[in-house]
Coordinates of C-alpha atoms in Angstrom, one line a residue:
M530 CA 0.0 0.0 0.0
Y531 CA 2.8 2.3 0.9
Y532 CA 4.5 1.7 -2.4
K533 CA 1.3 2.1 -4.3
K534 CA 0.9 5.6 -2.8
I535 CA 4.4 6.4 -3.6
I536 CA 3.9 5.3 -7.2
K537 CA 0.6 7.2 -7.4
F538 CA 2.2 10.4 -6.0
A539 CA 5.1 10.1 -8.4
G540 CA 2.8 9.6 -11.3
I541 CA 0.8 12.7 -10.4
A542 CA 4.0 14.7 -9.9
I543 CA 5.4 13.6 -13.3
L544 CA 2.0 14.4 -15.0
S545 CA 1.9 17.8 -13.3
F546 CA 5.5 18.5 -14.3
S547 CA 4.7 17.4 -17.9
L548 CA 1.7 19.7 -18.1
A549 CA 3.6 22.5 -16.6
A550 CA 6.4 21.9 -19.1
C551 CA 3.9 21.8 -21.9
G552 CA 2.5 25.1 -20.7
K553 CA 5.9 26.7 -20.5
S554 CA 6.8 25.3 -23.9
S555 CA 3.6 26.6 -25.4
E556 CA 4.1 30.0 -23.7
S557 CA 7.7 30.0 -24.8
S558 CA 6.7 29.1 -28.4
A559 CA 4.2 31.9 -28.5
K560 CA 6.8 34.4 -27.3
T561 CA 9.1 33.4 -30.1
E562 CA 6.8 34.8 -32.8
E563 CA 8.8 37.5 -34.5
I564 CA 7.6 39.9 -37.2
R565 CA 9.6 42.4 -39.3
I566 CA 8.6 45.9 -40.3
S567 CA 10.4 48.2 -42.7
W568 CA 10.1 52.0 -43.4
W569 CA 12.2 54.8 -44.7
G570 CA 12.8 58.2 -43.0
G571 CA 15.2 60.5 -41.2
D572 CA 16.4 60.4 -37.6
A573 CA 13.3 61.9 -36.1
R574 CA 10.9 59.4 -37.8
N575 CA 13.2 56.5 -36.9
K576 CA 13.3 57.5 -33.3
V577 CA 9.5 57.8 -32.8
M578 CA 8.8 54.6 -34.8
Q579 CA 11.2 52.6 -32.5
E580 CA 9.6 54.1 -29.4
A581 CA 6.1 53.1 -30.7
I582 CA 7.3 49.6 -31.5
T583 CA 8.7 49.2 -28.0
A584 CA 5.3 50.3 -26.6
F585 CA 3.6 47.8 -28.8
E586 CA 5.8 45.0 -27.6
K587 CA 5.0 45.9 -24.0
E588 CA 1.3 45.6 -24.7
N589 CA 1.8 42.4 -26.8
P590 CA 4.6 40.4 -25.1
T591 CA 4.0 37.4 -27.4
I592 CA 5.0 39.4 -30.5
K593 CA 8.6 40.6 -31.0
V594 CA 9.2 43.2 -33.7
K595 CA 12.4 43.6 -35.7
A596 CA 12.7 47.0 -37.3
E597 CA 14.4 47.6 -40.7
F598 CA 14.7 51.2 -41.8
S599 CA 16.8 53.3 -44.1
G600 CA 16.7 56.5 -46.2
Y601 CA 14.5 56.9 -49.2
G602 CA 17.3 56.4 -51.7
G603 CA 17.4 52.8 -52.8
Y604 CA 14.4 51.8 -50.6
Q605 CA 12.1 50.9 -53.5
E606 CA 14.7 48.9 -55.2
K607 CA 15.2 46.9 -52.0
M608 CA 11.4 46.4 -51.7
T609 CA 11.2 45.1 -55.3
T610 CA 14.0 42.6 -54.6
Q611 CA 12.5 41.4 -51.4
L612 CA 8.9 41.1 -52.7
S613 CA 10.1 39.3 -55.8
G614 CA 12.2 36.9 -53.7
G615 CA 9.5 36.3 -51.0
T616 CA 11.8 37.8 -48.3
A617 CA 9.9 41.0 -47.6
P618 CA 9.2 42.0 -44.0
D619 CA 5.7 41.2 -42.6
V620 CA 4.8 44.9 -42.5
I621 CA 6.1 47.1 -45.2
R622 CA 5.7 50.9 -45.7
L623 CA 5.3 51.8 -49.3
D624 CA 4.6 54.9 -51.3
S625 CA 1.1 54.7 -52.7
M626 CA 2.4 55.1 -56.2
W627 CA 4.1 51.7 -56.0
L628 CA 1.0 49.6 -55.3
N629 CA 0.2 48.9 -58.9
Q630 CA 3.6 47.5 -59.4
Y631 CA 3.4 45.2 -56.5
K632 CA -0.4 44.4 -56.7
N633 CA 0.2 40.6 -57.2
Q634 CA 2.5 40.4 -54.1
L635 CA 0.3 42.1 -51.5
V636 CA -2.5 40.9 -49.3
D637 CA -6.0 42.2 -49.8
L638 CA -6.3 44.0 -46.5
E639 CA -10.1 43.6 -46.5
T640 CA -9.4 39.9 -45.5
L641 CA -8.0 41.3 -42.3
S642 CA -10.5 44.1 -41.8
K643 CA -11.4 43.1 -38.3
E644 CA -7.8 42.9 -37.1
L645 CA -7.1 46.3 -38.8
A646 CA -10.3 48.0 -37.5
I647 CA -10.7 49.4 -41.0
S648 CA -14.5 50.2 -40.9
T649 CA -14.2 52.3 -37.7
N650 CA -11.2 54.3 -38.8
F651 CA -11.1 54.8 -42.5
S652 CA -13.7 56.3 -44.9
E653 CA -14.4 54.6 -48.2
E654 CA -13.2 57.8 -50.0
S655 CA -9.8 57.5 -48.4
L656 CA -9.3 53.9 -49.5
I657 CA -10.8 53.9 -53.1
S658 CA -7.5 55.0 -54.8
L659 CA -5.6 52.2 -52.9
K660 CA -7.8 49.5 -54.5
Y661 CA -6.5 47.6 -57.5
D662 CA -8.7 44.9 -59.1
D663 CA -11.0 45.5 -56.1
H664 CA -8.3 44.5 -53.7
L665 CA -7.3 46.9 -50.9
L666 CA -3.5 46.8 -51.0
G667 CA -2.6 49.5 -48.4
L668 CA -3.8 51.6 -45.5
P669 CA -2.9 55.3 -45.8
L670 CA -0.9 56.8 -43.0
S671 CA -1.9 60.3 -44.0
T672 CA -3.1 62.4 -46.9
N673 CA -0.4 64.4 -48.6
Y674 CA -0.6 67.8 -50.1
R675 CA 2.5 69.5 -51.5
P676 CA 2.1 73.3 -50.9
L677 CA 4.6 76.2 -51.4
L678 CA 6.2 77.1 -48.1
Y679 CA 8.3 80.2 -47.5
N680 CA 11.0 81.5 -45.1
K681 CA 9.0 84.3 -43.4
T682 CA 12.1 85.7 -41.6
V683 CA 13.8 86.3 -45.0
T684 CA 10.7 87.7 -46.8
D685 CA 10.1 90.1 -43.8
K686 CA 13.7 91.2 -44.0
F687 CA 13.4 92.2 -47.7
N688 CA 9.8 93.5 -47.4
I689 CA 8.3 90.7 -49.6
E690 CA 4.7 89.5 -49.3
A691 CA 4.0 85.8 -49.2
P692 CA 3.8 84.7 -52.9
Q693 CA 0.3 83.7 -53.9
S694 CA 1.0 83.0 -57.6
W695 CA 3.8 82.0 -60.0
E696 CA 3.9 85.6 -61.0
D697 CA 4.5 86.7 -57.4
L698 CA 7.3 84.1 -57.2
I699 CA 9.0 85.5 -60.3
A700 CA 8.6 89.1 -59.0
M701 CA 10.5 88.2 -55.9
R702 CA 13.7 88.1 -57.9
E703 CA 14.0 91.9 -58.1
K704 CA 13.9 92.3 -54.3
L705 CA 16.5 89.6 -53.4
P706 CA 20.3 89.8 -53.4
D707 CA 22.0 88.1 -56.3
D708 CA 23.1 85.1 -54.3
Y709 CA 19.5 84.3 -53.2
Y710 CA 16.9 82.4 -55.1
P711 CA 13.1 83.0 -54.7
A712 CA 12.6 79.2 -54.7
S713 CA 14.5 76.0 -54.3
N714 CA 14.8 73.7 -57.3
F715 CA 12.1 71.1 -57.6
F716 CA 14.6 68.2 -57.6
G717 CA 17.2 66.9 -55.2
A718 CA 20.6 65.3 -55.6
K719 CA 19.0 62.0 -56.7
Y720 CA 15.3 62.8 -56.5
G721 CA 13.5 63.6 -59.7
S722 CA 9.8 63.5 -59.0
P723 CA 7.7 65.3 -61.7
I724 CA 5.0 66.2 -59.1
V725 CA 5.4 70.0 -59.4
F726 CA 5.3 69.6 -63.2
F727 CA 1.9 67.9 -62.9
Q728 CA 0.6 71.0 -61.1
I729 CA 1.9 73.3 -63.8
V730 CA 0.6 71.3 -66.8
A731 CA -2.8 70.9 -65.1
Q732 CA -3.0 74.6 -64.5
Q733 CA -2.2 75.2 -68.2
T734 CA -4.4 72.5 -69.7
G735 CA -7.1 71.9 -67.1
L736 CA -6.6 68.2 -67.7
P737 CA -5.4 65.3 -65.5
I738 CA -2.5 63.4 -66.9
S739 CA -4.7 60.5 -68.1
D740 CA -8.3 60.1 -69.2
E741 CA -10.9 57.8 -67.6
N742 CA -9.4 54.9 -69.7
G743 CA -5.9 55.5 -68.5
K744 CA -4.7 57.1 -71.7
L745 CA -2.3 60.0 -71.6
N746 CA -4.0 63.4 -72.1
Y747 CA -0.9 65.4 -72.7
T748 CA 0.8 65.9 -76.0
E749 CA 4.4 66.6 -76.8
K750 CA 3.3 70.3 -77.3
D751 CA 2.0 70.3 -73.7
F752 CA 5.3 69.0 -72.4
L753 CA 7.2 71.7 -74.4
I754 CA 5.1 74.4 -72.8
L755 CA 6.0 72.8 -69.4
V756 CA 9.7 72.5 -70.1
N757 CA 9.8 76.1 -71.4
F758 CA 8.2 77.3 -68.2
Y759 CA 10.7 75.4 -66.1
H760 CA 13.6 76.6 -68.3
Q761 CA 12.4 80.2 -67.9
L762 CA 12.5 79.9 -64.1
V763 CA 16.1 78.7 -64.3
E764 CA 17.2 81.3 -66.8
Q765 CA 15.7 84.1 -64.8
R766 CA 17.3 82.7 -61.6
I767 CA 14.0 82.1 -59.9
I768 CA 15.1 78.6 -59.0
P769 CA 18.7 77.2 -59.1
S770 CA 19.4 74.8 -61.9
K771 CA 20.1 71.2 -61.3
K772 CA 23.8 72.0 -61.8
D773 CA 23.5 74.6 -59.0
V774 CA 21.9 72.0 -56.8
D775 CA 24.7 69.6 -57.4
N776 CA 27.4 72.3 -56.8
A777 CA 25.6 73.4 -53.5
G778 CA 26.7 70.2 -51.8
T779 CA 23.1 68.8 -51.6
I780 CA 23.0 65.3 -50.0
E781 CA 20.0 63.1 -50.7
G782 CA 17.7 62.9 -47.7
A783 CA 19.1 66.1 -46.1
P784 CA 18.0 69.7 -46.6
A785 CA 20.1 71.8 -49.0
P786 CA 22.7 74.0 -47.2
A787 CA 21.4 77.0 -49.1
L788 CA 17.9 76.3 -47.7
L789 CA 19.1 76.3 -44.1
E790 CA 21.1 79.5 -44.8
G791 CA 17.9 81.2 -45.9
K792 CA 19.1 81.7 -49.5
W793 CA 16.5 79.5 -51.1
V794 CA 13.5 81.4 -49.9
T795 CA 10.6 79.1 -50.8
L796 CA 10.1 75.4 -51.4
F797 CA 7.4 72.9 -52.4
E798 CA 7.2 70.1 -49.7
F799 CA 4.9 67.4 -48.7
I800 CA 3.0 67.9 -45.4
A801 CA 4.5 64.7 -44.0
N802 CA 7.9 66.4 -44.1
V803 CA 7.0 69.9 -43.0
N804 CA 7.4 69.4 -39.3
T805 CA 11.0 68.2 -39.8
I806 CA 11.9 71.1 -42.1
K807 CA 10.2 73.6 -39.8
S808 CA 12.3 72.4 -36.9
Q809 CA 15.5 72.5 -38.9
L810 CA 14.9 76.1 -40.0
E811 CA 13.9 77.1 -36.5
E812 CA 17.3 75.9 -35.3
Q813 CA 18.9 78.4 -37.7
G814 CA 16.6 81.2 -36.5
F815 CA 14.1 81.1 -39.3
E816 CA 10.3 80.9 -39.4
L817 CA 8.6 78.6 -41.9
A818 CA 5.1 79.7 -43.1
L819 CA 2.6 78.6 -45.7
A820 CA 2.4 80.6 -48.9
G821 CA -0.3 78.3 -50.3
Y822 CA -0.8 76.7 -53.7
P823 CA 0.4 79.2 -56.3
S824 CA -2.1 80.2 -59.0
M825 CA -1.3 81.0 -62.6
S826 CA -2.7 83.6 -64.9
N827 CA -5.6 82.3 -67.0
E828 CA -5.3 78.9 -65.3
K829 CA -7.8 76.2 -66.3
S830 CA -7.4 74.3 -63.0
T831 CA -6.0 75.0 -59.6
G832 CA -3.5 72.2 -60.3
V833 CA -3.9 71.1 -56.7
W834 CA -4.2 67.4 -56.2
T835 CA -3.6 65.1 -53.3
K836 CA -2.5 61.6 -52.7
P837 CA -2.4 59.0 -49.9
S838 CA 1.1 59.5 -48.7
M839 CA 2.8 56.4 -47.3
V840 CA 0.8 53.2 -46.8
Y841 CA 1.2 50.1 -44.7
S842 CA 0.9 46.8 -46.6
I843 CA 1.4 43.1 -45.9
P844 CA 3.1 40.9 -48.4
T845 CA 1.5 37.6 -49.4
S846 CA 4.7 35.9 -48.4
S847 CA 4.2 36.8 -44.7
K848 CA 3.7 33.8 -42.4
H849 CA 2.5 36.1 -39.6
Q850 CA -0.3 38.1 -41.3
K851 CA -2.6 38.5 -38.2
A852 CA 0.3 39.6 -36.0
A853 CA 1.4 42.0 -38.8
A854 CA -2.2 43.4 -38.9
K855 CA -2.1 43.8 -35.1
L856 CA 1.0 45.9 -35.3
I857 CA -0.4 48.1 -38.1
N858 CA -3.6 48.5 -36.1
Y859 CA -1.6 49.7 -33.1
L860 CA 0.7 52.1 -35.0
M861 CA -2.2 53.7 -36.9
N862 CA -5.1 53.6 -34.5
D863 CA -3.8 53.4 -30.9
S864 CA -4.0 56.7 -29.0
E865 CA -0.6 56.4 -27.2
A866 CA 1.1 55.2 -30.4
N867 CA -0.1 58.3 -32.3
K868 CA 1.0 60.6 -29.5
I869 CA 4.5 59.0 -29.7
Q870 CA 4.7 59.4 -33.5
K871 CA 3.2 62.9 -33.5
L872 CA 3.4 64.3 -37.1
E873 CA 6.4 62.4 -38.3
N874 CA 4.2 60.5 -40.7
G875 CA 1.9 63.4 -41.5
V876 CA -1.6 64.1 -40.1
P877 CA -3.2 60.7 -39.6
D878 CA -5.9 59.5 -41.9
S879 CA -7.1 57.1 -39.2
E880 CA -10.0 58.8 -37.3
S881 CA -8.7 57.4 -34.0
G882 CA -5.2 58.6 -34.7
K883 CA -6.3 62.1 -35.7
Q884 CA -8.5 62.4 -32.7
A885 CA -5.7 61.4 -30.4
L886 CA -3.4 64.2 -31.8
E887 CA -6.2 66.8 -31.8
E888 CA -7.0 66.1 -28.1
S889 CA -3.3 66.3 -27.2
E890 CA -3.0 69.5 -29.4
L891 CA -0.2 67.8 -31.3
I892 CA -1.4 68.8 -34.8
T893 CA 0.5 72.0 -35.4
P894 CA -1.2 75.2 -36.7
L895 CA 0.9 75.0 -39.9
A896 CA -0.2 71.4 -40.6
T897 CA -3.8 72.4 -40.0
E898 CA -3.4 75.4 -42.3
I899 CA -2.0 73.3 -45.1
L900 CA -4.8 70.8 -44.9
V901 CA -7.6 73.5 -44.8
E902 CA -6.1 75.4 -47.8
G903 CA -5.6 72.2 -49.7
E904 CA -9.1 71.0 -49.2
K905 CA -10.4 74.4 -50.4
K906 CA -8.4 74.3 -53.6
V907 CA -8.1 70.6 -54.5
D908 CA -9.3 69.7 -58.0
T909 CA -11.0 66.3 -57.7
N910 CA -10.6 65.7 -61.4
L911 CA -6.9 65.2 -60.7
S912 CA -7.4 62.4 -58.2
T913 CA -5.3 59.8 -60.0
M914 CA -2.4 62.1 -60.8
Y915 CA -0.2 60.6 -58.1
R916 CA -0.1 57.2 -59.9
W917 CA 2.2 58.8 -62.4
D918 CA 4.8 59.6 -59.8
T919 CA 6.6 56.3 -60.4
A920 CA 10.2 55.4 -59.8
K921 CA 10.7 55.0 -63.6
L922 CA 9.3 58.4 -64.3
N923 CA 11.3 59.9 -61.4
D924 CA 14.5 58.5 -62.9
A925 CA 13.6 59.8 -66.4
T926 CA 12.7 63.2 -65.1
L927 CA 16.0 63.6 -63.2
D928 CA 17.9 62.4 -66.2
I929 CA 16.2 64.8 -68.6
I930 CA 16.3 67.8 -66.3
T931 CA 20.0 67.2 -65.5
R932 CA 21.0 67.0 -69.2
L933 CA 18.8 70.1 -69.9
D934 CA 20.4 72.2 -67.1
Y935 CA 23.9 71.1 -68.0
G936 CA 23.3 72.2 -71.6
K937 CA 23.4 68.7 -73.2
I938 CA 19.9 69.0 -74.7
D939 CA 17.5 71.8 -75.6
T940 CA 13.9 72.3 -74.5
K941 CA 12.5 70.7 -77.6
Q942 CA 14.5 67.5 -77.1
A943 CA 13.6 67.5 -73.4
A944 CA 9.9 67.8 -74.2
K945 CA 10.2 65.0 -76.7
E946 CA 11.9 62.7 -74.2
F947 CA 9.3 63.6 -71.5
Y948 CA 6.5 62.7 -73.8
Q949 CA 8.1 59.4 -74.8
A950 CA 8.8 58.5 -71.2
F951 CA 5.2 59.1 -70.2
K952 CA 3.8 57.2 -73.2
E953 CA 6.0 54.2 -72.2
E954 CA 4.4 54.2 -68.8
E955 CA 0.9 54.6 -70.0
D956 CA -0.2 51.0 -69.8
S957 CA 1.6 50.1 -66.5
V958 CA 0.4 53.1 -64.5
N959 CA -3.4 52.6 -64.7

């Protein structure tokens, strides 16, 4: 009897230990789930993103997050390689203009609607342009306008009013010293987006880039008018040439030294980047203010259009799609997460995110002003313009403008090459 009790007790102990071990093994296994997230950005964005991820991990101890971030240069090429090879992170930040290119490699987020809290945080209007073949491929972090901003400290010094039109911008030349430019160039060291060009052509023609069937509206003649307008700005020293930009020591991903010195007085910039530039100028003793969305004499459109800025997507190759959705939901919709990130990703499109920043008074007056003015002037006929802001057209634009500004080609040849580049993209963009 004594031995039977011993054996019975030992059996219970072993069983209890086994169950405990299974519990620990199961718990340990759950804790080993690791997901990856990638984004691009500067130091300020990287800092708040990592802080938000740390907060997420504290609330979700069974999910570990590995962050992979870099500058914008080369980011898309890396994404293309990873998506093609099935090695992309579980959560990827993309530019909305890339979605069409990757549409066969991204999860339809409607299948994770509950985990992402889509219906309670995003309007159908904010998502429609992110759908391809009726699949929702990304959730927008913010809506992006690209207004004209100006250095108010400098304009006050030279008794210049905030420019409201292209004509005002040109007239600034007479009031500024020779080593100043009324505006910065539209292109960076390695960045050639034709976005400002879209505004100018739309103002001149009243047309979006493509018609309802995705066919190019602009002719070679339209591109010649555009190139001549740009060339006039360079020749009259309203903006520095691409050659001047290169000689100014501009580094991709960093503000031009001349901008921080106050010698490039205005600039076009996305709202998502405004807070960073504002802080950088304030460090130099300058005040950044909104000029607006410059008009043009006899314009046929305001030329103002908007785009979803960055989006969060999940690749089909991810083996942790629900955990990935949980992280996206937290970063976009959680009150504390939004307070941590502030405006480093722009003013949130998420209703919960925006409300959190409004209640905490974290949406700056300048950001609010940009949004209000943009909503007043936006031309809804231009809603798909952003889809033409592709990596291929960015490269073509930078190449054409560089050769034009270095005197390698004339305006007619530049217009011809622009037209050819856009025609080649016609089928792939829409």
